[in-house]
Amino acid sequence: MIVDKFYQIPKSIDASTICDASGAMIRLHTAPRPHGALGGMRLRCYGPRMSTKSFDNIRNFSIVAHIDHGKSTLADRLIQQTGTVAARDMSEQILDSMDIEKERGITIKAQTVRLDYQAKDGKTYILNLMDTPGHVDFAYEVSRSLAACEGSLLVVDASQGVEAQTLANVYQALDANHEIVTVLNKIDLPAADPDRIKQQIEDVIGLDASDAVPISAKTGLNIEGVLEAIVEKLPAPKGDLDAPLKCLLVDSWYDAYLGVVVLVRVIDGTLKKGMTIKMMRANASYGVDRVGVFKPKMLEVKALGPGEVGFFTASIKEVADTAVGDTITDDKRPVSQALPGFKPVQPVVFCGIFPVDAADFEMLRAAMSRLRLNDASFSYEMETSAALGFGFRCGFLGLLHLEIIQERLEREFNLNLISTAPSVVYHLKLRDGTTLELHNPADMPDVMKIEAIEEPWIKATIFTPDEYLGSVLKLCQDRRGVQTDLSYVGSRAKVVYDLPLNEVVFDFYDRLKSISKGYASFDYAITDYREGDLVRMSILVNAEPVDALSMLVHRTRAEARGRAMCEKLKELIPPHMFQIPVQAAIGGKIIARETIRALRKDVTAKCYGGDATRKRKLLEKQKEGKKKMRQFGKVEIPQEAFIAALKMDS
């Protein structure tokens, strides 16, 4: 029943919707109040309130930094400081939920947590924190998290300073129109030099670092200062409570008990349990089963209002319906225009993944579809191989991404997998005027039909201490790099190179870390495609081509790469009862060869003395048997031999 009430409204309140003490939602019924300290107006009560959250009390922010600068540790301290998790339940890297993240000490998936903070001004603030990865292969995770926030904490190591990924991630945050709060971490280290690093941030990035917050995330020093800076400097979200529901689908993953769990940022309106929502891109409607937030465990709430970040489940079974970047709206009162979403991800490395046991193919297909839901930057399609049977051609953002996906498939779904040598996407210009995209070197058409092959090039930014500059420049030159810039920031050199991606995806990052003793940092972005003198190199084992190991290489590097591959395979393929030749070939020309010696049984052991011809006869018989075995025998190539293709350069 609608009841008119008369209220005295302070001048400071000018919202069209407020709540009375009983929690009823009230709307303006007459003209706005006259100008003055107090003004009367008649309001009409419409029943239970929709939201108790003031937008001024919400802060959405992400943490961006280079690898190992302390993002996850800072997130732990913020959770601890706000009392979100009980002391007995705290653990290191609490937001890194996967075992593989804790083992490797890296963040792979961006994670969300809601913190309640009692500030010095007496207000209680809701802080929605997103901890993001630092590695270049997971830049897509970073971009999605930034789209759901209004501000970022830029964490910089007070001893190491600005690194390549610091630069890349802060530029992403600035592109998303974020307010940046600079945090200097690890100030307790003997090598820390906060004044020098502040100057470096201003020189390299162009941000004012005079009021950067000095902290030690490990010891918990000055974490309160970070929380106050978040409240004071980061903007509150904007939104309209009465507008139709509009949510951004930030992430989604599969839960064995709940089905698909969808992480959303509410832009306008209210998302509550029981309502019917619509996925605009998929044009699919669902009834919402539960709505909640992460603290960091799932906690159900009645509703999520504008500016809030949380999750919902709706018995969603179809993976395709939860496209990352989609707009979610009210099925009965939809919005007219969808959100722009995220730009489609572009895989840069492709490789084949096959089950060792062909009977596991259907399990692999199901695992791929679930993992695709959990990782929008991972793509796959079916393919077959003469050597390996049925499998999938998968696209990744880099070699670390490839390793992580393969390890997750094996661990989480209990699969035994084999992967082919990775390759990048090439553009083939054919003589008939058409252009093809080549993902798998084994699918390359006859060379007589090809007019030109174009390969992707990247712009690589490398930060390195001065003493390792010579080695870094030599590495880039050896990989066919073209230097475009060299400048100094203090004692650190910033090198910018144009490099072919084909030379980078294999082990460039490992080599860079090795020659710089771990001090160099690396970031890249694809720029364009350029024509190159590329050839397909095949690997023959016992005169049989192994299509899984064929690759496109530059002609000048084909012989060295072929020799390295053969040597590595010689070490990794176990000896058989017959001799095995391992060869690298371009077309019909063999460019490298190694021979795996045969296992040999001592057939003369039973001969005690006697004529030498008897021994010779047994040895000749053995030789004939080995010749026949080589002709009909099948060589078992272990999985390490395929993975070794990535780590060839010593």
XYZ file of C-alpha atoms in Angstrom:
650
model
C 0.000 0.000 0.000
C 1.341 3.473 -0.936
C 1.504 5.936 1.980
C 2.335 9.670 1.698
C 4.806 10.920 4.298
C 6.230 14.380 4.975
C 9.982 14.641 5.574
C 12.386 17.446 6.454
C 15.282 16.887 4.044
C 18.703 18.524 4.652
C 19.997 20.706 1.840
C 23.035 18.420 1.400
C 20.842 15.561 0.109
C 19.821 15.980 -3.502
C 19.392 12.379 -4.629
C 16.099 11.406 -6.204
C 16.022 8.192 -4.168
C 16.712 7.918 -0.431
C 15.806 5.505 2.328
C 14.011 6.079 5.599
C 14.962 4.470 8.917
C 12.698 1.495 8.303
C 14.567 0.691 5.110
C 11.760 1.718 2.745
C 12.715 3.166 -0.632
C 11.318 6.705 -1.073
C 10.959 8.761 -4.258
C 10.152 12.424 -4.872
C 6.437 12.989 -5.336
C 6.253 16.791 -5.530
C 8.511 19.523 -6.865
C 12.027 19.788 -5.398
C 12.382 21.596 -2.084
C 12.983 25.353 -2.024
C 16.546 26.612 -1.704
C 17.598 26.733 1.946
C 19.094 24.792 4.812
C 15.951 22.769 5.330
C 13.130 22.308 2.870
C 9.931 20.329 3.080
C 8.727 18.004 0.342
C 6.136 15.302 0.127
C 7.584 11.874 -0.558
C 5.889 8.654 -1.429
C 7.020 5.356 0.098
C 7.198 2.449 -2.380
C 8.051 -0.425 -0.023
C 11.361 -2.206 0.692
C 14.544 -0.431 -0.318
C 16.563 -1.712 -3.248
C 20.037 -0.917 -1.971
C 21.647 0.318 1.222
C 24.947 1.204 -0.452
C 26.036 4.782 -1.101
C 28.268 5.035 -4.178
C 30.595 7.429 -2.286
C 31.500 4.546 0.023
C 32.693 2.236 -2.784
C 36.182 2.082 -4.299
C 37.029 -0.336 -7.110
C 40.749 -0.742 -7.764
C 43.287 -3.171 -9.191
C 46.930 -3.717 -8.303
C 49.325 -3.485 -11.258
C 53.067 -4.091 -11.206
C 55.947 -5.987 -12.756
C 56.494 -9.652 -11.840
C 57.703 -10.172 -8.242
C 57.218 -6.551 -7.155
C 54.784 -7.668 -4.451
C 51.207 -7.451 -5.779
C 49.921 -10.638 -4.145
C 51.778 -9.934 -0.875
C 50.243 -6.440 -0.715
C 46.805 -7.980 -1.356
C 47.449 -10.359 1.597
C 48.302 -7.435 3.892
C 45.240 -5.422 2.806
C 43.021 -8.441 3.559
C 44.760 -8.894 6.915
C 44.600 -5.194 7.849
C 40.853 -4.972 7.154
C 40.109 -8.200 9.061
C 38.431 -9.767 6.022
C 39.948 -13.164 6.818
C 40.511 -14.486 10.349
C 44.178 -14.722 11.389
C 43.985 -18.522 11.666
C 42.769 -18.792 8.046
C 45.413 -16.483 6.536
C 48.039 -17.940 4.227
C 50.566 -16.551 1.773
C 49.156 -15.602 -1.650
C 45.648 -16.192 -0.329
C 44.077 -14.934 -3.571
C 46.165 -17.324 -5.701
C 43.751 -20.235 -5.478
C 45.485 -22.639 -7.886
C 48.295 -24.920 -6.668
C 50.281 -24.067 -9.774
C 50.209 -20.358 -8.801
C 51.545 -21.034 -5.304
C 54.236 -23.399 -6.609
C 55.525 -21.018 -9.270
C 55.018 -17.910 -7.129
C 53.119 -16.119 -9.905
C 49.557 -14.912 -10.371
C 47.813 -16.455 -13.388
C 44.162 -15.570 -12.831
C 43.020 -12.124 -11.707
C 41.202 -12.564 -8.380
C 38.617 -10.366 -6.648
C 37.997 -9.720 -2.961
C 35.695 -7.309 -1.117
C 37.180 -5.474 1.871
C 35.297 -3.439 4.491
C 37.474 -0.613 5.811
C 36.769 1.795 8.684
C 38.618 4.941 7.571
C 40.024 7.712 9.778
C 37.079 9.950 8.790
C 34.773 7.480 10.602
C 33.085 6.164 7.453
C 33.027 2.496 6.450
C 34.163 1.959 2.869
C 33.642 -1.015 0.565
C 36.893 -1.707 -1.295
C 36.691 -4.092 -4.254
C 40.256 -5.269 -4.913
C 41.426 -7.041 -8.078
C 44.859 -8.681 -7.890
C 46.235 -8.952 -11.440
C 49.039 -11.049 -13.034
C 52.372 -9.402 -13.891
C 53.666 -11.642 -16.685
C 53.334 -10.452 -20.286
C 51.517 -13.674 -21.262
C 48.598 -12.752 -18.984
C 48.159 -9.135 -20.100
C 44.592 -9.952 -21.194
C 43.671 -10.805 -17.585
C 45.004 -7.374 -16.580
C 42.974 -5.515 -19.235
C 39.724 -7.203 -18.112
C 40.310 -6.342 -14.469
C 41.100 -2.717 -15.312
C 37.802 -2.366 -17.191
C 35.899 -3.118 -13.961
C 37.734 -0.503 -11.868
C 38.117 3.275 -11.579
C 41.604 3.307 -10.072
C 44.852 1.369 -9.729
C 47.621 0.876 -7.199
C 50.920 0.992 -9.080
C 53.375 -1.102 -7.033
C 57.060 -0.450 -7.724
C 59.981 -2.249 -6.064
C 61.955 0.397 -4.114
C 65.245 -1.312 -5.037
C 64.691 -2.494 -8.629
C 62.555 0.417 -9.823
C 60.580 0.674 -13.057
C 60.639 -2.501 -15.182
C 59.234 -3.329 -18.619
C 55.936 -4.752 -17.331
C 55.567 -1.839 -14.881
C 55.514 0.394 -17.923
C 53.167 -1.833 -19.956
C 50.637 -2.301 -17.130
C 50.532 1.342 -16.020
C 49.935 2.437 -19.618
C 47.031 -0.019 -19.771
C 45.647 1.550 -16.593
C 46.049 5.073 -17.983
C 44.331 4.008 -21.221
C 41.400 2.851 -19.057
C 41.267 6.418 -17.536
C 42.338 5.191 -14.113
C 43.417 7.341 -11.224
C 46.827 6.010 -10.142
C 48.112 5.715 -6.557
C 51.846 4.969 -6.525
C 53.118 2.540 -3.865
C 56.830 1.947 -3.200
C 57.214 -1.586 -1.866
C 60.152 -3.351 -0.175
C 61.490 -0.173 1.490
C 62.841 -2.406 4.297
C 65.484 -3.881 1.954
C 69.075 -2.633 2.388
C 69.219 -1.820 -1.357
C 66.012 0.275 -1.280
C 66.404 3.834 -2.566
C 62.927 5.450 -2.515
C 64.088 8.928 -3.639
C 65.867 7.536 -6.711
C 62.876 5.342 -7.633
C 60.438 8.265 -7.242
C 62.551 10.277 -9.670
C 62.691 7.282 -12.016
C 58.864 6.953 -11.980
C 58.552 10.647 -12.907
C 61.219 10.402 -15.649
C 60.111 7.128 -17.246
C 56.329 7.023 -16.719
C 55.583 10.715 -16.243
C 53.541 10.281 -13.036
C 53.941 12.593 -10.055
C 55.511 10.298 -7.426
C 56.125 12.928 -4.728
C 53.305 11.505 -2.580
C 54.034 7.818 -3.302
C 53.169 5.610 -0.307
C 56.302 3.867 1.095
C 55.485 0.377 2.438
C 56.805 -3.076 3.139
C 54.134 -5.587 2.148
C 56.147 -8.411 3.700
C 56.334 -6.874 7.188
C 53.045 -4.941 6.973
C 54.729 -1.520 7.363
C 52.397 1.424 6.528
C 49.567 -0.683 5.027
C 47.156 1.730 6.744
C 48.663 4.481 4.563
C 47.739 2.542 1.422
C 44.126 2.100 2.578
C 43.808 5.827 3.360
C 45.291 6.720 -0.053
C 42.734 4.441 -1.755
C 39.862 6.152 0.082
C 41.148 9.711 -0.446
C 42.583 9.616 -3.969
C 40.606 7.034 -5.944
C 37.228 8.119 -7.387
C 33.923 6.559 -6.352
C 31.959 4.718 -9.059
C 29.047 6.397 -10.849
C 25.736 4.769 -11.723
C 21.973 5.063 -11.735
C 20.063 2.925 -9.244
C 16.729 3.361 -11.057
C 18.021 2.671 -14.578
C 17.590 -0.776 -16.185
C 20.169 -3.336 -15.044
C 23.470 -3.060 -16.895
C 26.411 -5.279 -15.866
C 29.806 -5.978 -17.420
C 30.716 -9.688 -17.511
C 34.318 -9.581 -16.254
C 35.098 -13.282 -15.858
C 33.459 -16.678 -15.568
C 34.525 -20.159 -14.518
C 33.076 -23.596 -14.010
C 32.226 -24.905 -10.550
C 31.383 -28.594 -10.177
C 28.517 -27.819 -7.761
C 27.203 -24.437 -8.906
C 27.711 -24.668 -12.660
C 29.046 -21.526 -14.310
C 29.969 -18.769 -11.821
C 29.881 -15.301 -13.416
C 31.907 -12.347 -12.069
C 30.250 -9.007 -12.885
C 30.663 -5.288 -12.316
C 27.264 -3.606 -11.962
C 27.132 -0.313 -13.899
C 23.438 0.642 -13.431
C 20.383 -0.864 -11.737
C 20.278 -3.711 -9.237
C 21.140 -7.400 -9.627
C 19.236 -9.568 -7.175
C 18.291 -13.175 -6.574
C 15.182 -14.417 -8.394
C 15.273 -11.939 -11.284
C 15.583 -13.056 -14.902
C 18.693 -11.713 -16.623
C 19.637 -11.657 -20.287
C 23.080 -12.098 -21.876
C 22.940 -9.611 -24.741
C 25.605 -11.134 -27.013
C 24.379 -14.717 -26.610
C 20.703 -13.577 -26.483
C 20.090 -16.139 -23.699
C 17.956 -15.609 -20.579
C 18.450 -17.163 -17.143
C 16.913 -16.969 -13.670
C 19.424 -15.852 -11.032
C 19.883 -18.511 -8.307
C 22.275 -16.664 -6.009
C 24.086 -13.333 -5.836
C 27.190 -12.736 -3.764
C 30.622 -11.240 -3.197
C 34.074 -12.702 -2.508
C 35.566 -12.191 0.962
C 37.595 -14.038 -0.488
C 35.279 -17.041 -0.008
C 31.838 -16.797 -1.573
C 29.377 -14.841 0.569
C 25.764 -14.531 -0.552
C 24.100 -11.084 -0.461
C 20.564 -9.956 -1.298
C 21.527 -7.625 -4.150
C 24.377 -5.862 -5.939
C 23.934 -2.185 -6.784
C 25.755 0.280 -9.097
C 29.522 0.265 -8.660
C 29.640 -3.102 -6.895
C 31.642 -6.126 -8.013
C 30.326 -9.610 -7.254
C 29.159 -12.879 -8.709
C 25.960 -14.657 -9.584
C 24.994 -18.192 -10.572
C 22.018 -19.048 -12.747
C 22.256 -22.780 -13.563
C 24.151 -21.893 -16.748
C 25.300 -25.027 -18.544
C 26.349 -23.646 -21.936
C 29.917 -22.366 -21.924
C 29.318 -20.215 -25.013
C 26.641 -18.135 -23.249
C 29.111 -16.459 -20.883
C 31.305 -14.504 -23.275
C 33.777 -12.291 -21.404
C 32.951 -8.618 -21.995
C 29.240 -9.323 -22.602
C 26.524 -7.027 -21.229
C 24.036 -8.522 -18.744
C 20.663 -6.816 -18.399
C 17.134 -7.344 -17.043
C 15.142 -9.613 -19.343
C 11.911 -7.677 -18.703
C 13.455 -4.193 -18.853
C 16.586 -4.462 -21.029
C 19.008 -1.643 -21.787
C 18.915 -0.255 -25.318
C 22.657 -0.308 -25.929
C 25.245 -2.874 -24.875
C 28.605 -1.997 -23.317
C 31.576 -1.933 -25.725
C 33.105 -4.998 -24.003
C 36.725 -6.052 -24.560
C 38.650 -6.217 -27.789
C 38.993 -9.833 -29.004
C 42.138 -11.564 -27.846
C 44.754 -12.377 -30.518
C 46.684 -15.621 -29.852
C 50.331 -15.319 -30.870
C 51.586 -18.883 -30.324
C 49.929 -22.053 -31.627
C 50.659 -25.662 -30.829
C 48.937 -29.032 -31.060
C 47.832 -30.822 -27.876
C 47.042 -34.541 -28.136
C 46.114 -37.228 -25.596
C 48.793 -39.917 -25.186
C 45.963 -42.458 -25.007
C 43.568 -41.970 -27.945
C 40.682 -43.139 -25.722
C 41.056 -39.918 -23.676
C 40.088 -37.661 -26.612
C 36.511 -37.016 -25.411
C 37.803 -36.226 -21.906
C 40.264 -33.769 -23.452
C 37.459 -32.131 -25.465
C 35.372 -31.622 -22.278
C 38.413 -30.335 -20.363
C 39.219 -27.853 -23.154
C 35.692 -26.422 -23.120
C 35.778 -25.961 -19.323
C 39.213 -24.375 -19.391
C 38.168 -22.077 -22.236
C 35.431 -20.769 -19.960
C 38.002 -20.095 -17.248
C 40.527 -18.480 -19.614
C 39.112 -16.309 -22.402
C 42.562 -15.796 -23.965
C 42.877 -19.518 -24.765
C 41.424 -20.781 -28.073
C 41.318 -24.215 -29.704
C 40.021 -26.176 -32.689
C 40.139 -29.851 -33.647
C 42.952 -31.281 -35.753
C 44.389 -34.681 -36.679
C 47.982 -35.807 -36.997
C 49.337 -38.881 -38.760
C 51.720 -39.499 -35.857
C 49.567 -38.460 -32.906
C 45.943 -39.099 -33.935
C 43.079 -36.793 -32.898
C 43.810 -33.664 -30.888
C 43.436 -29.884 -30.821
C 45.261 -26.949 -32.352
C 45.448 -24.391 -29.529
C 46.231 -20.687 -29.478
C 48.098 -19.001 -26.599
C 49.441 -15.571 -25.649
C 52.967 -16.903 -25.113
C 55.068 -19.873 -24.060
C 54.380 -19.506 -20.330
C 50.664 -19.424 -21.118
C 51.133 -22.650 -23.129
C 52.966 -24.338 -20.237
C 50.332 -23.271 -17.701
C 47.401 -24.465 -19.840
C 49.021 -27.854 -20.465
C 49.851 -28.282 -16.769
C 46.309 -27.297 -15.737
C 44.798 -29.795 -18.191
C 47.000 -32.568 -16.789
C 46.441 -31.699 -13.114
C 42.818 -30.604 -12.979
C 41.461 -33.182 -15.418
C 43.939 -36.039 -14.836
C 44.989 -36.255 -18.496
C 48.251 -37.481 -20.009
C 49.061 -35.123 -22.897
C 51.650 -34.579 -25.596
C 52.278 -31.194 -27.251
C 53.850 -30.343 -30.606
C 56.478 -27.668 -31.258
C 54.890 -24.205 -31.022
C 54.605 -21.897 -34.013
C 53.301 -18.409 -34.713
C 50.705 -17.374 -37.313
C 52.175 -16.798 -40.781
C 50.541 -15.122 -43.778
C 51.093 -16.987 -47.044
C 50.700 -15.043 -50.294
C 49.922 -17.565 -53.028
C 50.639 -17.160 -56.731
C 46.907 -17.136 -57.534
C 46.525 -13.879 -55.546
C 44.926 -15.354 -52.394
C 46.285 -15.062 -48.836
C 46.233 -17.878 -46.269
C 46.820 -17.889 -42.507
C 49.144 -20.751 -41.560
C 48.880 -21.940 -37.940
C 50.534 -25.332 -38.358
C 53.725 -25.777 -40.451
C 52.585 -29.345 -41.261
C 49.686 -27.823 -43.274
C 51.963 -25.726 -45.476
C 51.039 -26.076 -49.187
C 53.500 -26.925 -51.971
C 56.306 -24.325 -52.083
C 55.707 -23.902 -55.844
C 52.304 -22.347 -55.055
C 53.738 -19.808 -52.577
C 54.891 -16.386 -53.712
C 55.865 -14.967 -50.310
C 55.667 -15.789 -46.595
C 55.058 -13.002 -44.075
C 55.876 -13.405 -40.382
C 54.723 -11.331 -37.375
C 57.136 -8.770 -35.899
C 57.019 -7.288 -32.424
C 58.225 -4.159 -30.677
C 60.224 -5.404 -27.685
C 61.086 -3.148 -24.724
C 63.928 -4.365 -22.517
C 65.223 -2.778 -19.291
C 68.671 -3.999 -18.250
C 71.506 -2.926 -15.920
C 74.349 -1.328 -17.871
C 76.837 -4.183 -17.301
C 74.625 -6.666 -19.215
C 73.808 -4.354 -22.131
C 76.370 -5.881 -24.513
C 75.036 -9.415 -24.002
C 71.421 -8.245 -24.422
C 72.247 -6.419 -27.680
C 74.067 -9.510 -29.004
C 71.086 -11.733 -28.135
C 68.710 -9.408 -30.021
C 71.063 -9.188 -33.022
C 71.380 -12.989 -33.141
C 67.569 -13.217 -33.269
C 67.440 -10.977 -36.396
C 66.496 -7.912 -34.341
C 66.576 -4.296 -35.547
C 67.420 -1.723 -32.867
C 65.107 1.326 -32.824
C 65.991 3.013 -29.529
C 68.556 2.969 -26.737
C 68.302 5.324 -23.770
C 69.353 5.440 -20.130
C 67.313 5.841 -16.955
C 69.968 6.236 -14.273
C 72.239 3.178 -14.446
C 69.636 1.135 -16.341
C 69.429 0.953 -20.122
C 66.108 0.919 -21.962
C 66.469 -0.929 -25.286
C 63.740 -1.030 -27.921
C 64.061 -3.604 -30.718
C 61.959 -4.792 -33.629
C 62.123 -8.604 -33.506
C 60.474 -11.447 -35.444
C 58.032 -13.182 -33.078
C 59.198 -16.564 -34.380
C 62.594 -15.929 -32.745
C 61.067 -14.790 -29.452
C 58.445 -17.432 -28.602
C 60.858 -20.326 -28.218
C 63.236 -19.372 -25.415
C 64.117 -15.698 -25.791
C 62.832 -14.829 -22.313
C 64.815 -17.668 -20.671
C 68.000 -16.623 -22.499
C 67.483 -12.975 -21.560
C 67.105 -13.852 -17.872
C 70.158 -16.122 -18.065
C 72.571 -13.597 -19.621
C 71.401 -10.778 -17.312
C 71.431 -12.939 -14.139
C 67.700 -12.282 -13.826
C 67.941 -8.474 -13.761
C 66.626 -7.693 -17.264
C 62.889 -7.287 -17.855
C 61.007 -7.724 -21.104
C 57.690 -6.671 -22.619
C 56.414 -6.851 -26.196
C 53.522 -5.968 -28.480
C 52.853 -7.208 -32.025
C 53.284 -4.435 -34.602
C 52.993 -5.800 -38.153
C 53.726 -8.617 -40.647
C 56.874 -8.535 -42.799
C 58.079 -10.716 -45.644
C 60.884 -13.118 -44.754
C 63.027 -15.863 -46.337
C 61.343 -18.711 -44.442
C 61.518 -22.455 -45.117
C 59.809 -25.482 -43.606
C 62.184 -27.755 -41.745
C 61.072 -31.364 -41.252
C 62.452 -33.803 -38.685
C 62.878 -37.437 -39.763
C 63.216 -40.193 -37.159
C 64.240 -43.540 -38.661
C 63.497 -42.021 -42.125
C 59.882 -41.282 -41.102
C 58.820 -37.585 -40.977
C 57.442 -36.509 -37.570
C 54.862 -33.880 -38.532
C 54.536 -32.751 -34.916
C 58.151 -31.470 -34.982
C 58.103 -29.669 -38.347
C 58.598 -25.895 -38.127
C 59.075 -22.761 -40.205
C 62.523 -21.207 -39.728
C 64.550 -18.482 -41.404
C 66.832 -19.956 -44.063
C 69.978 -18.518 -42.451
C 69.180 -20.234 -39.130
C 67.796 -23.516 -40.481
C 71.038 -25.506 -40.292
C 71.909 -24.416 -36.731
C 68.365 -25.038 -35.503
C 68.201 -28.418 -37.281
C 71.508 -29.530 -35.776
C 70.421 -28.427 -32.294
C 67.132 -30.295 -32.685
C 68.839 -33.508 -33.789
C 71.347 -33.359 -30.921
C 68.577 -32.812 -28.397
C 66.487 -35.681 -29.791
C 69.545 -37.945 -29.698
C 69.771 -37.309 -25.943
C 66.071 -37.730 -25.281
C 64.978 -40.657 -27.461
C 65.945 -43.814 -25.549
C 68.076 -46.406 -27.382
C 66.156 -49.191 -29.132
C 67.342 -52.610 -30.246
C 68.302 -51.083 -33.594
C 70.203 -48.002 -34.781
C 68.039 -44.864 -35.263
C 69.036 -41.990 -37.570
C 67.601 -38.569 -36.608
C 67.682 -36.071 -39.489
C 66.617 -32.483 -40.218
C 65.582 -31.788 -43.809
C 64.436 -28.902 -45.998
C 62.459 -30.469 -48.817
C 64.597 -33.390 -50.026
C 67.872 -31.998 -48.667
C 69.233 -33.337 -45.373
C 70.863 -30.478 -43.425
C 71.725 -32.258 -40.134
C 71.960 -35.806 -38.783
C 72.614 -37.651 -35.533
C 72.539 -41.402 -34.908
C 71.188 -43.104 -31.796
C 73.253 -46.217 -31.134
C 71.487 -49.541 -30.722
C 71.154 -51.465 -27.497
C 73.265 -54.546 -27.821
C 72.795 -57.908 -26.169
C 75.964 -59.911 -25.623
C 75.088 -62.921 -27.773
C 78.564 -64.398 -27.356
C 78.298 -64.692 -23.563
C 77.464 -68.386 -23.755
C 80.583 -69.208 -25.875
C 83.338 -70.520 -23.638
C 86.446 -70.937 -25.761
C 86.124 -72.808 -29.052
C 86.375 -71.582 -32.640
C 86.176 -67.803 -33.366
C 83.920 -68.503 -36.347
C 81.128 -69.537 -33.961
C 81.220 -66.111 -32.310
C 81.350 -64.351 -35.685
C 78.358 -66.357 -36.878
C 76.303 -65.252 -33.833
C 77.304 -61.596 -34.345
C 76.387 -61.706 -38.055
C 73.021 -63.238 -37.169
C 72.465 -60.424 -34.640
C 73.351 -57.781 -37.262
C 70.828 -59.200 -39.729
C 68.156 -59.212 -37.027
C 68.859 -55.545 -36.176
C 68.663 -54.579 -39.858
C 65.238 -56.212 -40.097
C 64.120 -54.588 -36.833
C 65.118 -51.158 -38.111
C 63.054 -51.746 -41.243
C 59.875 -52.715 -39.382
C 60.466 -51.429 -35.861
C 58.519 -48.498 -34.431
C 60.419 -45.763 -32.577
C 58.840 -44.625 -29.318
C 59.448 -40.878 -28.899
C 58.910 -39.656 -25.310
C 57.009 -36.457 -24.611
C 60.162 -34.667 -23.386
C 61.509 -34.884 -26.927
C 58.621 -32.733 -28.190
C 58.924 -30.214 -25.351
C 62.687 -30.017 -26.001
C 61.877 -28.317 -29.306
C 61.138 -25.183 -27.282
C 64.456 -25.167 -25.442
C 66.918 -25.782 -28.233
C 69.337 -22.870 -28.029
C 72.016 -23.352 -25.414
